Coordinates of C-alpha atoms in Angstrom, one line a residue:
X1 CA 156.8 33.1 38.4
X2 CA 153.8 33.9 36.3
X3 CA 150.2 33.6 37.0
X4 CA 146.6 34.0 35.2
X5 CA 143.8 35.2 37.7
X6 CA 140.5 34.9 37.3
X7 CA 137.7 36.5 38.9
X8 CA 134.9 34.2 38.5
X9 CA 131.3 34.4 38.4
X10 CA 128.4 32.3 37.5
X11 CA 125.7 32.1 35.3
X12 CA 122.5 33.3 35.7
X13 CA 120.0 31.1 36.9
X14 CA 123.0 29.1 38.9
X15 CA 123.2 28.8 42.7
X16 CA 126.7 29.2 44.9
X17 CA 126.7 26.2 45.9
X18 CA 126.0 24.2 41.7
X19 CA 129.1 26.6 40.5
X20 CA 131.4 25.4 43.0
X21 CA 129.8 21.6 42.7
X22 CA 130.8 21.8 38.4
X23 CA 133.7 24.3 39.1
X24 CA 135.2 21.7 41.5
X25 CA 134.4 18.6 40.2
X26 CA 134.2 18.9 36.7
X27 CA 136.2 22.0 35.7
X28 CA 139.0 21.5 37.9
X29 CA 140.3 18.0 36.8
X30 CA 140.5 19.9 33.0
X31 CA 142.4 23.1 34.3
X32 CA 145.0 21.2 35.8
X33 CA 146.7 19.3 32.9
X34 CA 146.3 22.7 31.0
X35 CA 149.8 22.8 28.9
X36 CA 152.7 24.6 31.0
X37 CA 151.1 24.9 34.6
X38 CA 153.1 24.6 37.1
X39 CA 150.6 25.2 39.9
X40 CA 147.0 25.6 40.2
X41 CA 144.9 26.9 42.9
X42 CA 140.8 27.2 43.5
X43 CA 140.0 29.8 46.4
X44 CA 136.5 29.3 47.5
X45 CA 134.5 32.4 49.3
X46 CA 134.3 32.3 53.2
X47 CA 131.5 34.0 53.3
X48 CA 129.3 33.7 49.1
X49 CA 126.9 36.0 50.1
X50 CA 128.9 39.0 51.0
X51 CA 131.2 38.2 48.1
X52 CA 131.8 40.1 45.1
X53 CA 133.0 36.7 43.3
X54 CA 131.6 32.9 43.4
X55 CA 135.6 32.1 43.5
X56 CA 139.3 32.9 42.2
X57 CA 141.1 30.5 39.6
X58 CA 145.2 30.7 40.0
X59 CA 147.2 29.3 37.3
X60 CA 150.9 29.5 37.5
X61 CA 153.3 29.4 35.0
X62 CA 157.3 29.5 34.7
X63 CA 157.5 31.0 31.5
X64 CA 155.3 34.1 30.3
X65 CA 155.1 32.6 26.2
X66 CA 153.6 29.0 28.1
X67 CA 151.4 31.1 29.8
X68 CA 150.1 33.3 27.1
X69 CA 150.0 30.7 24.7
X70 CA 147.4 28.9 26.9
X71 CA 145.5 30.8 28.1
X72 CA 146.1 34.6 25.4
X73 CA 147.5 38.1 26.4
X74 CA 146.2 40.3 28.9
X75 CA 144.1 42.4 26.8
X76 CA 140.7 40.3 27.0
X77 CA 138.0 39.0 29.9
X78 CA 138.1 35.9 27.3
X79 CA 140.9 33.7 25.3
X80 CA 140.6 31.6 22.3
X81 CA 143.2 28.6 22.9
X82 CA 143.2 26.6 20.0
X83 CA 144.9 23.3 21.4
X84 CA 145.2 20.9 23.8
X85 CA 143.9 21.0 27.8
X86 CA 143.7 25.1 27.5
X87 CA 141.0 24.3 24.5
X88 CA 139.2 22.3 26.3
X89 CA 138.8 24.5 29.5
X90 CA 137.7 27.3 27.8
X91 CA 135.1 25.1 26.1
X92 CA 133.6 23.9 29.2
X93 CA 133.9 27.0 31.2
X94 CA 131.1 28.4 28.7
X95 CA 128.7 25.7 31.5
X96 CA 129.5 27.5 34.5
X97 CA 130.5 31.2 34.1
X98 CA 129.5 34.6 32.7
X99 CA 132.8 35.1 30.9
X100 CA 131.7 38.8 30.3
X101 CA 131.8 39.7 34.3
X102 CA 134.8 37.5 35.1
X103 CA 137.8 40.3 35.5
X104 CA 140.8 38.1 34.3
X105 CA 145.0 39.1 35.2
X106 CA 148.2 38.1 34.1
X107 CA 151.2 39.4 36.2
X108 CA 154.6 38.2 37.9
X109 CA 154.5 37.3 41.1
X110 CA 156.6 39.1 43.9
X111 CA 157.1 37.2 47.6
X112 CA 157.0 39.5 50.0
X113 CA 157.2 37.4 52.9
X114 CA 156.8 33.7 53.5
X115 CA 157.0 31.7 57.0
X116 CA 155.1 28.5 55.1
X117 CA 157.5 27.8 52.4
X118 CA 155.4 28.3 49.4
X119 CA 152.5 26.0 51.1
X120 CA 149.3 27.8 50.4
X121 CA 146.9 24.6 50.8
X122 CA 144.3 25.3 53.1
X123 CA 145.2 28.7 54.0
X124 CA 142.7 31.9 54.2
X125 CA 143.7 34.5 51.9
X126 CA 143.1 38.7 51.7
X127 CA 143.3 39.2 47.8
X128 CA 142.9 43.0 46.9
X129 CA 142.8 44.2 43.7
X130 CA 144.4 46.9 43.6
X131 CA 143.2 50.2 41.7
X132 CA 145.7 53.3 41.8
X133 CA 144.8 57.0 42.8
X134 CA 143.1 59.6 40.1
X135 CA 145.8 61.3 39.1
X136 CA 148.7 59.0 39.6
X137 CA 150.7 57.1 36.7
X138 CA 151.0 53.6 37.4
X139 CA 155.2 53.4 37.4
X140 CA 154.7 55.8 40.3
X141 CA 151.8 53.7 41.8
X142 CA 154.0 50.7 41.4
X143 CA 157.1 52.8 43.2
X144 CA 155.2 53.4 46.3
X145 CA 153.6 50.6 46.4
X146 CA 156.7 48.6 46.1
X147 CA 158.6 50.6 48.2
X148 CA 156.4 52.1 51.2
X149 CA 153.4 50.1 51.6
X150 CA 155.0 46.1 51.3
X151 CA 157.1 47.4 54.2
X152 CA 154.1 47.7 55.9
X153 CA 152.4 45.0 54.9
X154 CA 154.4 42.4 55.3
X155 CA 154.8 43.1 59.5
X156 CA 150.6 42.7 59.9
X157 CA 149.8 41.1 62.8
X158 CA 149.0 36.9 61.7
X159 CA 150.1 37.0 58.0
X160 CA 152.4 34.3 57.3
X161 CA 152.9 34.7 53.2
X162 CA 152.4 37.9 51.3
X163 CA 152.8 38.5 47.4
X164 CA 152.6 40.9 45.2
X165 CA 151.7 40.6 41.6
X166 CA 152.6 43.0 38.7
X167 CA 150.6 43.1 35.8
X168 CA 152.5 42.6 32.9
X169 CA 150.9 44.5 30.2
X170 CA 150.0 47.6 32.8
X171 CA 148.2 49.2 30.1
X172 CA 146.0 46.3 29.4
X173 CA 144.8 45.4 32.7
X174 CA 141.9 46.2 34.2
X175 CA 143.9 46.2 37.5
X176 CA 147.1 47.8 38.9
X177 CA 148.2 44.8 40.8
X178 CA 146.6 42.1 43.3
X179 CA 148.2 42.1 47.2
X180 CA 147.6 38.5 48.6
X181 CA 147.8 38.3 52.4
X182 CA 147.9 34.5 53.7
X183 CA 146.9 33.7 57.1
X184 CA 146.3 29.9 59.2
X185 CA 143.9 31.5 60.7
X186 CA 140.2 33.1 59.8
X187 CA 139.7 34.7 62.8
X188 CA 143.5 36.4 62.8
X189 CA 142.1 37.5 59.0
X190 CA 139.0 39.1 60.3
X191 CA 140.6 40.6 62.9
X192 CA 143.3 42.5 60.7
X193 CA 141.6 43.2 57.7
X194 CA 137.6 42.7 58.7
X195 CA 135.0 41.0 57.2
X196 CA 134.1 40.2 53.9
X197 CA 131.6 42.6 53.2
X198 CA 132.9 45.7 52.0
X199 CA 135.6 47.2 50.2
X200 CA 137.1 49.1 52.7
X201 CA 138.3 48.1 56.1
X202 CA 139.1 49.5 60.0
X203 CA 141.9 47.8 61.4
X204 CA 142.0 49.6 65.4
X205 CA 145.4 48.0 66.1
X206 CA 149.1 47.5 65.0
X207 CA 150.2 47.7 62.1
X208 CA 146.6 46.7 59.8
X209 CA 146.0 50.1 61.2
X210 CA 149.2 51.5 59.8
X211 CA 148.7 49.5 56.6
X212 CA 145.0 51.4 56.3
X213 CA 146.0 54.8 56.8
X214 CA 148.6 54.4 54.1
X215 CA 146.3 52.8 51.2
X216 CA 144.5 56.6 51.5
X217 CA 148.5 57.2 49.8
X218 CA 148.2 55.8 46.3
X219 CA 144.6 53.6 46.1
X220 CA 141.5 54.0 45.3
X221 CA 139.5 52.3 47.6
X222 CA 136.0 52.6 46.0
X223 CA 137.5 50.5 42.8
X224 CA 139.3 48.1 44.6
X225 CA 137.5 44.9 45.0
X226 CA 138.5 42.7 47.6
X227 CA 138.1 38.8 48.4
X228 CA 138.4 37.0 51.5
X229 CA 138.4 32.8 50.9
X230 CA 140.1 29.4 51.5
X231 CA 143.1 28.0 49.0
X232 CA 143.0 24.7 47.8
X233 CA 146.0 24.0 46.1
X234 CA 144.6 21.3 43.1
X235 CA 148.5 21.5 41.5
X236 CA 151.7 21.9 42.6

């Protein structure tokens, strides 16, 4: 499975709370019926103030041609679709977002672990963005990543799905990959990964501890943004 993330963020002179009112009810009924995707998520900030992004856009895709011929290749914050639903998102995303500050990445998705059987509606999500070490290729990012950390990761204390996505045009993208921790619970969130407010985090217990005295391995914590929200699963 392939998917098209994008970091979004609004306007100037646009509240919160208007983005998500046009995002969801005007933007998101286009998106949807874009050619080729098979799932489509909106995750909405817990906490907007503290957050580096008014929201995350998941589209999913089967094939990687059906996904870059909606949406374009990996080597631009925008796309120029020329037909069809995909045309007419990016039209109307020009009312609601500063396409220039709106990270965007295309990568294959990995399932780590899952105990919900792919159903992500209405969970909380850890989505880190993943930036490698000075110094370090990304192949050898990837290979400890891959093989040290997920082993890790996927044994934190309340997480009940856990993917990893690939970029795949590595060279092209702005990040190395995206780790996406699912939990039921906000509180079980918080208490693994903390709050929403910084890019860094200071896990006392278990294995979030573990997991944080690894990253300092092959990341780059500074350049790694991270977002904490709610899934809303508007496809499937």
């Amino acid at each position: 499975m392939y998917k098209h993330v994008a970091l979004l963020v609004r306007k100037d002179g646009m509240t919160h709370d208007e983005f998500v009112d046009y995002w969801q009810n005007n933007h998101t009924k286009i998106a949807r019926e874009i050619e080729g995707v098979v799932k489509y998520s909106t995750v909405l900030p817990v906490t907007p103030d503290a957050a580096e992004f008014d929201g995350l856009a998941e589209l999913y895709f089967e094939d990687l041609d059906a996904l870059h011929d909606a949406l374009g290749s990996e080597g631009s914050r925008d796309y120029d679709p020329d037909k069809g639903k995909a045309k007419e998102a990016r039209e109307d995303v020009d009312n609601f977002l500063a396409l220039e500050e709106r990270p965007r990445f295309i990568g294959e998705v990995v399932t780590q672990k899952d105990e919900v059987n792919g159903d992500t509606d209405g969970l909380y999500k850890h989505s880190a963005f993943l930036v490698r070490q000075e110094g370090m290729s990304h192949e050898e990012f990837v290979d400890y990543w891959q093989t040290n950390h997920t082993a890790i990761a996927r044994e934190i204390e309340g997480v009940v799905k856990y993917d990893t996505v690939l970029p795949v045009t590595p060279e092209e993208s702005e990040f190395d990959g995206i780790a996406e921790l699912y939990f039921k619970d906000l509180d079980a969130l918080h208490d693994a990964l903390g709050s929403e407010g910084s890019r860094d985090y200071d896990p006392d217990k278990g294995k979030a501890k573990e997991a944080r005295e690894d990253v300092n391995n092959f990341l780059a914590l500074e350049d790694r943004p991270r977002f904490i929200g709610k899934e809303t699963v508007q496809k499937e």
